mmCIF file of C-alpha atoms in Angstrom:
data_model
loop_
_atom_site.group_PDB
_atom_site.id
_atom_site.type_symbol
_atom_site.label_atom_id
_atom_site.label_comp_id
_atom_site.label_asym_id
_atom_site.label_seq_id
_atom_site.Cartn_x
_atom_site.Cartn_y
_atom_site.Cartn_z
ATOM 1 C CA MET A 20 10.215 -23.962 0.645
ATOM 2 C CA TYR A 21 11.851 -23.748 -2.958
ATOM 3 C CA SER A 22 15.800 -23.956 -2.358
ATOM 4 C CA GLY A 23 16.651 -24.777 -6.021
ATOM 5 C CA PRO A 24 18.526 -22.110 -8.312
ATOM 6 C CA ILE A 25 16.725 -18.708 -8.886
ATOM 7 C CA ILE A 26 16.997 -16.451 -11.704
ATOM 8 C CA ASP A 27 16.143 -12.858 -11.156
ATOM 9 C CA PRO A 28 14.601 -11.778 -14.389
ATOM 10 C CA HIS A 29 14.028 -7.815 -13.431
ATOM 11 C CA HIS A 30 16.729 -5.889 -11.876
ATOM 12 C CA HIS A 31 18.544 -2.686 -12.268
ATOM 13 C CA LEU A 32 22.453 -1.141 -12.245
ATOM 14 C CA TRP A 33 23.220 2.180 -11.935
ATOM 15 C CA ASP A 34 26.162 4.773 -11.620
ATOM 16 C CA LEU A 35 24.851 7.976 -10.698
ATOM 17 C CA SER A 36 28.431 9.527 -11.539
ATOM 18 C CA MET A 37 27.637 8.829 -15.290
ATOM 19 C CA GLY A 38 24.771 11.387 -15.118
ATOM 20 C CA LYS A 39 22.337 8.970 -16.966
ATOM 21 C CA HIS A 40 19.548 9.237 -14.596
ATOM 22 C CA PRO A 41 18.371 11.966 -13.757
ATOM 23 C CA TRP A 42 14.797 10.560 -12.720
ATOM 24 C CA LEU A 43 16.551 9.882 -9.747
ATOM 25 C CA LEU A 44 17.500 13.119 -8.554
ATOM 26 C CA PRO A 45 14.997 15.409 -6.243
ATOM 27 C CA THR A 46 15.442 18.088 -8.971
ATOM 28 C CA ASP A 47 13.748 16.274 -11.296
ATOM 29 C CA PRO A 48 9.901 15.858 -11.034
ATOM 30 C CA SER A 49 9.789 13.630 -14.181
ATOM 31 C CA LEU A 50 8.511 10.494 -12.565
ATOM 32 C CA GLN A 51 5.686 11.370 -9.708
ATOM 33 C CA ALA A 52 4.575 8.043 -10.166
ATOM 34 C CA VAL A 53 7.251 6.257 -7.968
ATOM 35 C CA ALA A 54 7.428 8.079 -4.230
ATOM 36 C CA GLY A 55 10.501 7.289 -2.222
ATOM 37 C CA LEU A 56 13.218 7.723 -5.050
ATOM 38 C CA SER A 57 15.463 9.604 -2.733
ATOM 39 C CA GLU A 58 15.939 6.459 -0.892
ATOM 40 C CA ILE A 59 17.383 4.383 -3.844
ATOM 41 C CA ALA A 60 19.088 7.618 -5.335
ATOM 42 C CA THR A 61 22.820 5.919 -4.703
ATOM 43 C CA ASP A 62 24.832 3.648 -6.893
ATOM 44 C CA TYR A 63 23.894 0.246 -7.636
ATOM 45 C CA LEU A 64 26.294 -2.093 -9.084
ATOM 46 C CA VAL A 65 27.303 -5.821 -9.411
ATOM 47 C CA ASP A 66 28.691 -5.928 -6.044
ATOM 48 C CA ASP A 67 25.661 -4.372 -4.211
ATOM 49 C CA TYR A 68 23.162 -6.798 -5.663
ATOM 50 C CA VAL A 69 25.633 -9.897 -4.542
ATOM 51 C CA ARG A 70 25.777 -8.256 -1.216
ATOM 52 C CA ASP A 71 21.836 -7.848 -1.198
ATOM 53 C CA SER A 72 20.966 -11.352 -2.553
ATOM 54 C CA ARG A 73 23.202 -13.546 -0.859
ATOM 55 C CA GLY A 74 20.898 -15.336 1.332
ATOM 56 C CA HIS A 75 19.251 -16.639 -2.236
ATOM 57 C CA ASN A 76 20.424 -18.940 -4.608
ATOM 58 C CA ILE A 77 20.779 -16.593 -7.299
ATOM 59 C CA VAL A 78 22.400 -17.814 -10.491
ATOM 60 C CA ALA A 79 21.547 -15.418 -13.319
ATOM 61 C CA THR A 80 20.072 -12.246 -13.701
ATOM 62 C CA VAL A 81 17.990 -10.228 -16.495
ATOM 63 C CA HIS A 82 18.914 -6.266 -16.455
ATOM 64 C CA ILE A 83 15.986 -4.313 -17.430
ATOM 65 C CA GLU A 84 16.635 -0.633 -19.130
ATOM 66 C CA ALA A 85 16.784 1.992 -16.339
ATOM 67 C CA LEU A 86 15.413 4.846 -18.555
ATOM 68 C CA TRP A 87 18.571 5.886 -19.462
ATOM 69 C CA ALA A 88 19.219 9.757 -20.476
ATOM 70 C CA GLY A 89 20.636 9.891 -23.932
ATOM 71 C CA ASP A 90 21.281 7.270 -26.309
ATOM 72 C CA PRO A 91 20.097 3.640 -24.803
ATOM 73 C CA VAL A 92 22.525 1.751 -26.382
ATOM 74 C CA GLY A 93 24.753 3.272 -24.094
ATOM 75 C CA GLU A 94 23.743 1.351 -21.410
ATOM 76 C CA THR A 95 24.083 -1.633 -23.272
ATOM 77 C CA ARG A 96 27.553 -0.825 -24.024
ATOM 78 C CA TRP A 97 28.114 -0.198 -20.318
ATOM 79 C CA LEU A 98 26.746 -3.394 -19.001
ATOM 80 C CA GLU A 99 28.761 -5.352 -21.353
ATOM 81 C CA THR A 100 31.910 -3.748 -19.268
ATOM 82 C CA LEU A 101 30.898 -4.963 -16.203
ATOM 83 C CA ASP A 102 31.721 -8.234 -14.382
ATOM 84 C CA LYS A 103 29.955 -11.132 -15.314
ATOM 85 C CA SER A 104 31.411 -14.102 -13.289
ATOM 86 C CA LYS A 105 28.649 -14.076 -10.785
ATOM 87 C CA GLY A 106 25.775 -14.040 -12.813
ATOM 88 C CA VAL A 107 24.633 -10.982 -12.633
ATOM 89 C CA ALA A 108 23.373 -8.767 -15.790
ATOM 90 C CA SER A 109 23.638 -12.002 -17.674
ATOM 91 C CA ARG A 110 20.877 -11.161 -20.200
ATOM 92 C CA TYR A 111 19.618 -7.279 -20.849
ATOM 93 C CA VAL A 112 16.238 -5.650 -22.018
ATOM 94 C CA GLY A 113 17.101 -2.510 -23.921
ATOM 95 C CA GLY A 114 15.718 0.820 -24.327
ATOM 96 C CA ALA A 115 14.851 2.562 -27.184
ATOM 97 C CA SER A 116 12.431 5.596 -27.922
ATOM 98 C CA LEU A 117 9.727 3.802 -29.292
ATOM 99 C CA GLY A 118 7.506 5.681 -31.297
ATOM 100 C CA LYS A 119 10.052 8.332 -32.455
ATOM 101 C CA PRO A 120 12.027 8.457 -35.506
ATOM 102 C CA GLU A 121 15.476 7.237 -33.613
ATOM 103 C CA ALA A 122 13.670 4.200 -32.902
ATOM 104 C CA ALA A 123 14.321 2.068 -35.743
ATOM 105 C CA ASP A 124 17.939 2.281 -35.348
ATOM 106 C CA ALA A 125 18.435 1.997 -31.630
ATOM 107 C CA ILE A 126 16.036 -1.463 -32.153
ATOM 108 C CA ALA A 127 18.518 -2.771 -34.678
ATOM 109 C CA ARG A 128 21.692 -1.776 -32.717
ATOM 110 C CA GLN A 129 20.587 -3.247 -29.727
ATOM 111 C CA ALA A 130 19.791 -6.223 -31.285
ATOM 112 C CA ALA A 131 23.218 -6.701 -32.627
ATOM 113 C CA PHE A 132 24.079 -7.629 -29.018
ATOM 114 C CA ASP A 133 23.964 -11.438 -28.197
ATOM 115 C CA ARG A 134 22.821 -10.443 -24.493
ATOM 116 C CA VAL A 135 19.889 -8.006 -25.504
ATOM 117 C CA THR A 136 16.719 -10.181 -25.453
ATOM 118 C CA GLY A 137 14.239 -7.548 -26.098
ATOM 119 C CA ILE A 138 13.184 -3.665 -25.418
ATOM 120 C CA ARG A 139 10.854 -2.408 -22.446
ATOM 121 C CA GLY A 140 7.866 0.009 -23.842
ATOM 122 C CA ILE A 141 6.079 1.699 -21.001
ATOM 123 C CA LEU A 142 2.088 2.177 -21.832
ATOM 124 C CA SER A 143 1.367 2.905 -18.091
ATOM 125 C CA TRP A 144 -1.064 5.970 -18.351
ATOM 126 C CA HIS A 145 -3.688 6.810 -15.552
ATOM 127 C CA PRO A 146 -6.549 9.313 -14.952
ATOM 128 C CA ASP A 147 -4.419 10.643 -11.878
ATOM 129 C CA PRO A 148 -1.525 12.422 -13.745
ATOM 130 C CA LYS A 149 0.554 11.701 -10.653
ATOM 131 C CA LYS A 150 0.187 8.053 -11.439
ATOM 132 C CA CYS A 151 1.147 8.475 -14.938
ATOM 133 C CA PHE A 152 4.549 7.569 -16.394
ATOM 134 C CA VAL A 153 3.284 8.505 -19.867
ATOM 135 C CA THR A 154 1.262 11.411 -21.231
ATOM 136 C CA ASP A 155 -0.869 9.796 -24.197
ATOM 137 C CA PRO A 156 -3.349 7.350 -23.108
ATOM 138 C CA GLU A 157 -3.623 5.980 -26.635
ATOM 139 C CA LEU A 158 0.108 5.509 -27.119
ATOM 140 C CA GLY A 159 -0.361 1.729 -27.665
ATOM 141 C CA ARG A 160 -2.464 2.546 -30.413
ATOM 142 C CA ASN A 161 -0.370 5.313 -31.923
ATOM 143 C CA PRO A 162 1.006 3.839 -35.540
ATOM 144 C CA GLN A 163 4.670 4.860 -35.158
ATOM 145 C CA TRP A 164 4.624 2.916 -31.790
ATOM 146 C CA ARG A 165 3.005 -0.098 -33.054
ATOM 147 C CA ARG A 166 5.409 -0.073 -36.240
ATOM 148 C CA ASP A 167 8.394 -0.270 -33.753
ATOM 149 C CA ILE A 168 7.016 -2.973 -31.821
ATOM 150 C CA ALA A 169 6.651 -4.947 -35.338
ATOM 151 C CA ARG A 170 9.978 -4.136 -35.792
ATOM 152 C CA LEU A 171 11.070 -6.191 -32.137
ATOM 153 C CA GLN A 172 9.401 -9.596 -33.652
ATOM 154 C CA GLU A 173 11.685 -8.780 -36.806
ATOM 155 C CA HIS A 174 14.555 -8.871 -34.892
ATOM 156 C CA GLY A 175 13.588 -11.834 -32.575
ATOM 157 C CA LEU A 176 13.289 -9.603 -29.768
ATOM 158 C CA ASN A 177 10.667 -9.495 -26.945
ATOM 159 C CA LEU A 178 8.284 -6.696 -25.824
ATOM 160 C CA GLU A 179 8.733 -5.940 -22.111
ATOM 161 C CA LEU A 180 5.968 -3.980 -21.283
ATOM 162 C CA MET A 181 4.627 -1.847 -18.515
ATOM 163 C CA MET A 182 0.827 -1.115 -18.234
ATOM 164 C CA TYR A 183 -1.673 -0.412 -15.933
ATOM 165 C CA PRO A 184 -5.080 -2.070 -15.829
ATOM 166 C CA TYR A 185 -6.544 0.638 -17.845
ATOM 167 C CA GLN A 186 -4.365 -0.837 -20.895
ATOM 168 C CA ALA A 187 -5.364 -4.326 -20.828
ATOM 169 C CA GLY A 188 -7.537 -3.529 -23.670
ATOM 170 C CA VAL A 189 -4.814 -2.255 -25.893
ATOM 171 C CA VAL A 190 -2.074 -4.864 -24.938
ATOM 172 C CA ARG A 191 -4.753 -8.091 -26.105
ATOM 173 C CA GLU A 192 -4.863 -6.035 -29.282
ATOM 174 C CA ILE A 193 -1.145 -5.826 -29.598
ATOM 175 C CA ALA A 194 -0.908 -9.586 -28.811
ATOM 176 C CA GLU A 195 -3.266 -10.588 -30.980
ATOM 177 C CA ALA A 196 -2.197 -8.124 -33.883
ATOM 178 C CA LEU A 197 1.438 -9.951 -33.673
ATOM 179 C CA PRO A 198 1.200 -13.315 -32.496
ATOM 180 C CA GLY A 199 4.674 -13.889 -33.117
ATOM 181 C CA LEU A 200 6.041 -11.432 -30.617
ATOM 182 C CA GLN A 201 6.819 -12.538 -27.035
ATOM 183 C CA ILE A 202 5.066 -9.890 -24.390
ATOM 184 C CA ILE A 203 6.472 -9.607 -21.245
ATOM 185 C CA ILE A 204 4.226 -7.751 -18.712
ATOM 186 C CA ASN A 205 6.352 -6.308 -15.590
ATOM 187 C CA HIS A 206 5.477 -6.008 -12.000
ATOM 188 C CA CYS A 207 2.143 -7.999 -12.017
ATOM 189 C CA GLY A 208 0.376 -5.929 -14.437
ATOM 190 C CA SER A 209 0.226 -3.022 -11.870
ATOM 191 C CA PRO A 210 -2.737 -3.294 -9.383
ATOM 192 C CA ILE A 211 -2.350 0.406 -9.071
ATOM 193 C CA ASP A 212 -5.813 1.146 -7.467
ATOM 194 C CA ARG A 213 -6.295 -0.712 -4.231
ATOM 195 C CA ASP A 214 -9.714 0.191 -3.341
ATOM 196 C CA PRO A 215 -12.281 -2.764 -4.177
ATOM 197 C CA GLU A 216 -13.554 -1.206 -7.619
ATOM 198 C CA GLY A 217 -9.671 -0.815 -8.527
ATOM 199 C CA MET A 218 -8.654 -4.539 -7.721
ATOM 200 C CA GLN A 219 -11.650 -5.690 -9.313
ATOM 201 C CA ARG A 220 -10.612 -3.526 -12.623
ATOM 202 C CA TRP A 221 -7.158 -5.495 -12.239
ATOM 203 C CA ARG A 222 -8.267 -8.791 -11.861
ATOM 204 C CA ASP A 223 -10.564 -8.362 -14.873
ATOM 205 C CA GLY A 224 -7.390 -6.690 -17.033
ATOM 206 C CA LEU A 225 -5.227 -9.656 -15.867
ATOM 207 C CA LYS A 226 -7.841 -12.558 -17.307
ATOM 208 C CA HIS A 227 -8.680 -10.491 -19.982
ATOM 209 C CA ILE A 228 -4.928 -10.092 -21.514
ATOM 210 C CA SER A 229 -3.890 -13.841 -20.074
ATOM 211 C CA ALA A 230 -6.118 -15.167 -23.343
ATOM 212 C CA CYS A 231 -3.545 -14.605 -25.485
ATOM 213 C CA SER A 232 -0.692 -17.219 -25.387
ATOM 214 C CA ASN A 233 2.171 -14.943 -26.411
ATOM 215 C CA ILE A 234 1.939 -12.890 -23.127
ATOM 216 C CA ALA A 235 3.614 -13.660 -19.800
ATOM 217 C CA ILE A 236 3.706 -12.012 -16.756
ATOM 218 C CA LYS A 237 6.675 -11.129 -14.046
ATOM 219 C CA ILE A 238 5.495 -11.533 -10.541
ATOM 220 C CA SER A 239 7.879 -8.626 -9.449
ATOM 221 C CA ASN A 240 8.157 -5.663 -6.955
ATOM 222 C CA PRO A 241 5.151 -6.890 -5.317
ATOM 223 C CA GLY A 242 5.177 -4.007 -3.028
ATOM 224 C CA ALA A 243 5.407 -1.126 -5.204
ATOM 225 C CA TYR A 244 1.505 -0.544 -5.311
ATOM 226 C CA ASP A 245 0.912 -2.256 -1.896
ATOM 227 C CA ARG A 246 2.267 -0.217 0.783
ATOM 228 C CA ASN A 247 0.987 -1.872 3.398
ATOM 229 C CA TRP A 248 1.880 -5.255 2.281
ATOM 230 C CA THR A 249 1.255 -8.476 4.458
ATOM 231 C CA LEU A 250 2.110 -11.775 3.157
ATOM 232 C CA GLU A 251 -1.584 -12.303 2.598
ATOM 233 C CA SER A 252 -2.091 -9.017 0.160
ATOM 234 C CA VAL A 253 0.753 -10.294 -1.440
ATOM 235 C CA ARG A 254 -0.130 -13.694 -1.843
ATOM 236 C CA ASP A 255 -3.536 -12.639 -3.619
ATOM 237 C CA VAL A 256 -1.923 -10.619 -6.241
ATOM 238 C CA ALA A 257 0.589 -13.589 -6.940
ATOM 239 C CA MET A 258 -2.100 -16.169 -7.083
ATOM 240 C CA HIS A 259 -4.019 -14.285 -9.344
ATOM 241 C CA CYS A 260 -1.434 -13.891 -11.815
ATOM 242 C CA ILE A 261 -0.756 -17.225 -11.668
ATOM 243 C CA ASP A 262 -4.196 -18.387 -11.804
ATOM 244 C CA CYS A 263 -4.372 -16.064 -14.836
ATOM 245 C CA PHE A 264 -1.227 -17.156 -16.633
ATOM 246 C CA GLY A 265 -0.453 -20.481 -15.389
ATOM 247 C CA THR A 266 2.921 -21.319 -13.927
ATOM 248 C CA GLU A 267 4.183 -22.015 -17.488
ATOM 249 C CA ARG A 268 3.891 -18.117 -18.223
ATOM 250 C CA SER A 269 4.872 -16.312 -14.718
ATOM 251 C CA MET A 270 7.953 -15.374 -13.015
ATOM 252 C CA PHE A 271 9.516 -14.367 -9.483
ATOM 253 C CA GLY A 272 11.286 -11.303 -9.678
ATOM 254 C CA THR A 273 12.761 -8.490 -7.376
ATOM 255 C CA ASP A 274 13.240 -5.072 -9.743
ATOM 256 C CA TYR A 275 15.953 -4.105 -7.120
ATOM 257 C CA PRO A 276 16.471 -1.703 -6.035
ATOM 258 C CA VAL A 277 13.815 0.066 -6.586
ATOM 259 C CA SER A 278 11.737 -2.129 -4.518
ATOM 260 C CA LYS A 279 13.766 -1.920 -1.924
ATOM 261 C CA ILE A 280 11.664 1.428 -1.138
ATOM 262 C CA GLN A 281 9.149 -1.034 0.409
ATOM 263 C CA MET A 282 10.765 -4.284 0.584
ATOM 264 C CA SER A 283 14.280 -5.831 1.229
ATOM 265 C CA PHE A 284 15.688 -8.318 -0.869
ATOM 266 C CA ASP A 285 15.338 -11.190 1.741
ATOM 267 C CA GLN A 286 11.403 -10.056 1.941
ATOM 268 C CA ILE A 287 10.472 -10.387 -1.462
ATOM 269 C CA TYR A 288 11.977 -13.923 -1.856
ATOM 270 C CA ASP A 289 11.341 -15.159 1.345
ATOM 271 C CA THR A 290 7.839 -14.277 0.516
ATOM 272 C CA PHE A 291 7.673 -15.826 -2.528
ATOM 273 C CA LYS A 292 9.052 -18.819 -1.093
ATOM 274 C CA GLN A 293 6.229 -19.148 1.480
ATOM 275 C CA ILE A 294 3.417 -18.079 -1.579
ATOM 276 C CA ALA A 295 4.749 -20.518 -3.439
ATOM 277 C CA ALA A 296 5.304 -23.675 -0.980
ATOM 278 C CA VAL A 297 1.680 -24.983 -2.019
ATOM 279 C CA LEU A 298 2.559 -25.711 -5.309
ATOM 280 C CA SER A 299 4.561 -28.715 -6.771
ATOM 281 C CA PRO A 300 8.558 -28.621 -6.956
ATOM 282 C CA GLN A 301 8.299 -28.651 -10.777
ATOM 283 C CA GLU A 302 5.957 -25.403 -10.738
ATOM 284 C CA GLN A 303 8.125 -23.738 -7.984
ATOM 285 C CA SER A 304 11.002 -24.319 -10.139
ATOM 286 C CA GLN A 305 9.145 -22.873 -13.540
ATOM 287 C CA LEU A 306 8.365 -19.690 -11.374
ATOM 288 C CA PHE A 307 11.814 -19.176 -9.736
ATOM 289 C CA HIS A 308 13.928 -20.521 -12.734
ATOM 290 C CA ASP A 309 12.798 -22.367 -15.710
ATOM 291 C CA ASN A 310 10.349 -19.901 -17.117
ATOM 292 C CA ALA A 311 13.195 -17.004 -16.681
ATOM 293 C CA LYS A 312 15.405 -19.236 -18.681
ATOM 294 C CA ARG A 313 13.393 -19.834 -20.929
ATOM 295 C CA PHE A 314 11.992 -16.394 -21.978
ATOM 296 C CA TYR A 315 15.253 -14.602 -21.808
ATOM 297 C CA ARG A 316 17.223 -17.418 -23.516
ATOM 298 C CA LEU A 317 19.636 -18.357 -20.779
#
């Protein structure tokens, strides 16, 4: 199994004493789509990540914005103060209120940081309101939202994107309209509906968007929508991602500590290593390290 260097392209850090992550508090019902938040409602900092990842050869990581309340550039300024000696949070995907008047300024200020390589957008709408991350099913076609993601391309930033299969059509529209914009899909494209119809919708959606060469995918938090996960169930999802995007546009990542609700750090990477063992050494290196190094300019 793979034993080379690993770049984790998706994780979060937070200090709850700063009061910037109300979504982690039981009094905030804004994020019903993620169950079990009480299990991760504690500080999670560089030393915590180093402790959890010690069984794996993690050489660098990418910090993904964690719904920082207020000015999202404040999260980036905070990340700049953290210890980089162990490679944790070597690069950042920042936040910006895409589609809102303040987004243009936030994007420009985020782009001024050398470690910021992208901005995250969330389109994850579901017919079941309890599974929604956004309230507007047509957010991806909103002219103001589209204007702001075009600004990412102008600043040389990636669009990091959370989506459900229901958004496959609009995601392909975006990729075709902005061919110079690198889009990186989070969490396997979120196979949230586990019944046969839902899984087929997810498979078809990934195939549809993978036709665009400027879209890549992160095989991350594999237990998020698979509470009774097994090696085989994760393998089916991971290999479909790889079949669609190839090893050149796929990356393994953790989403720690959010993924801790279903899987330990060791379980995530041990599972990935078992799944990838059938691939060539070069392909494994792409999935665990090389692609993240390229996409996040490490």
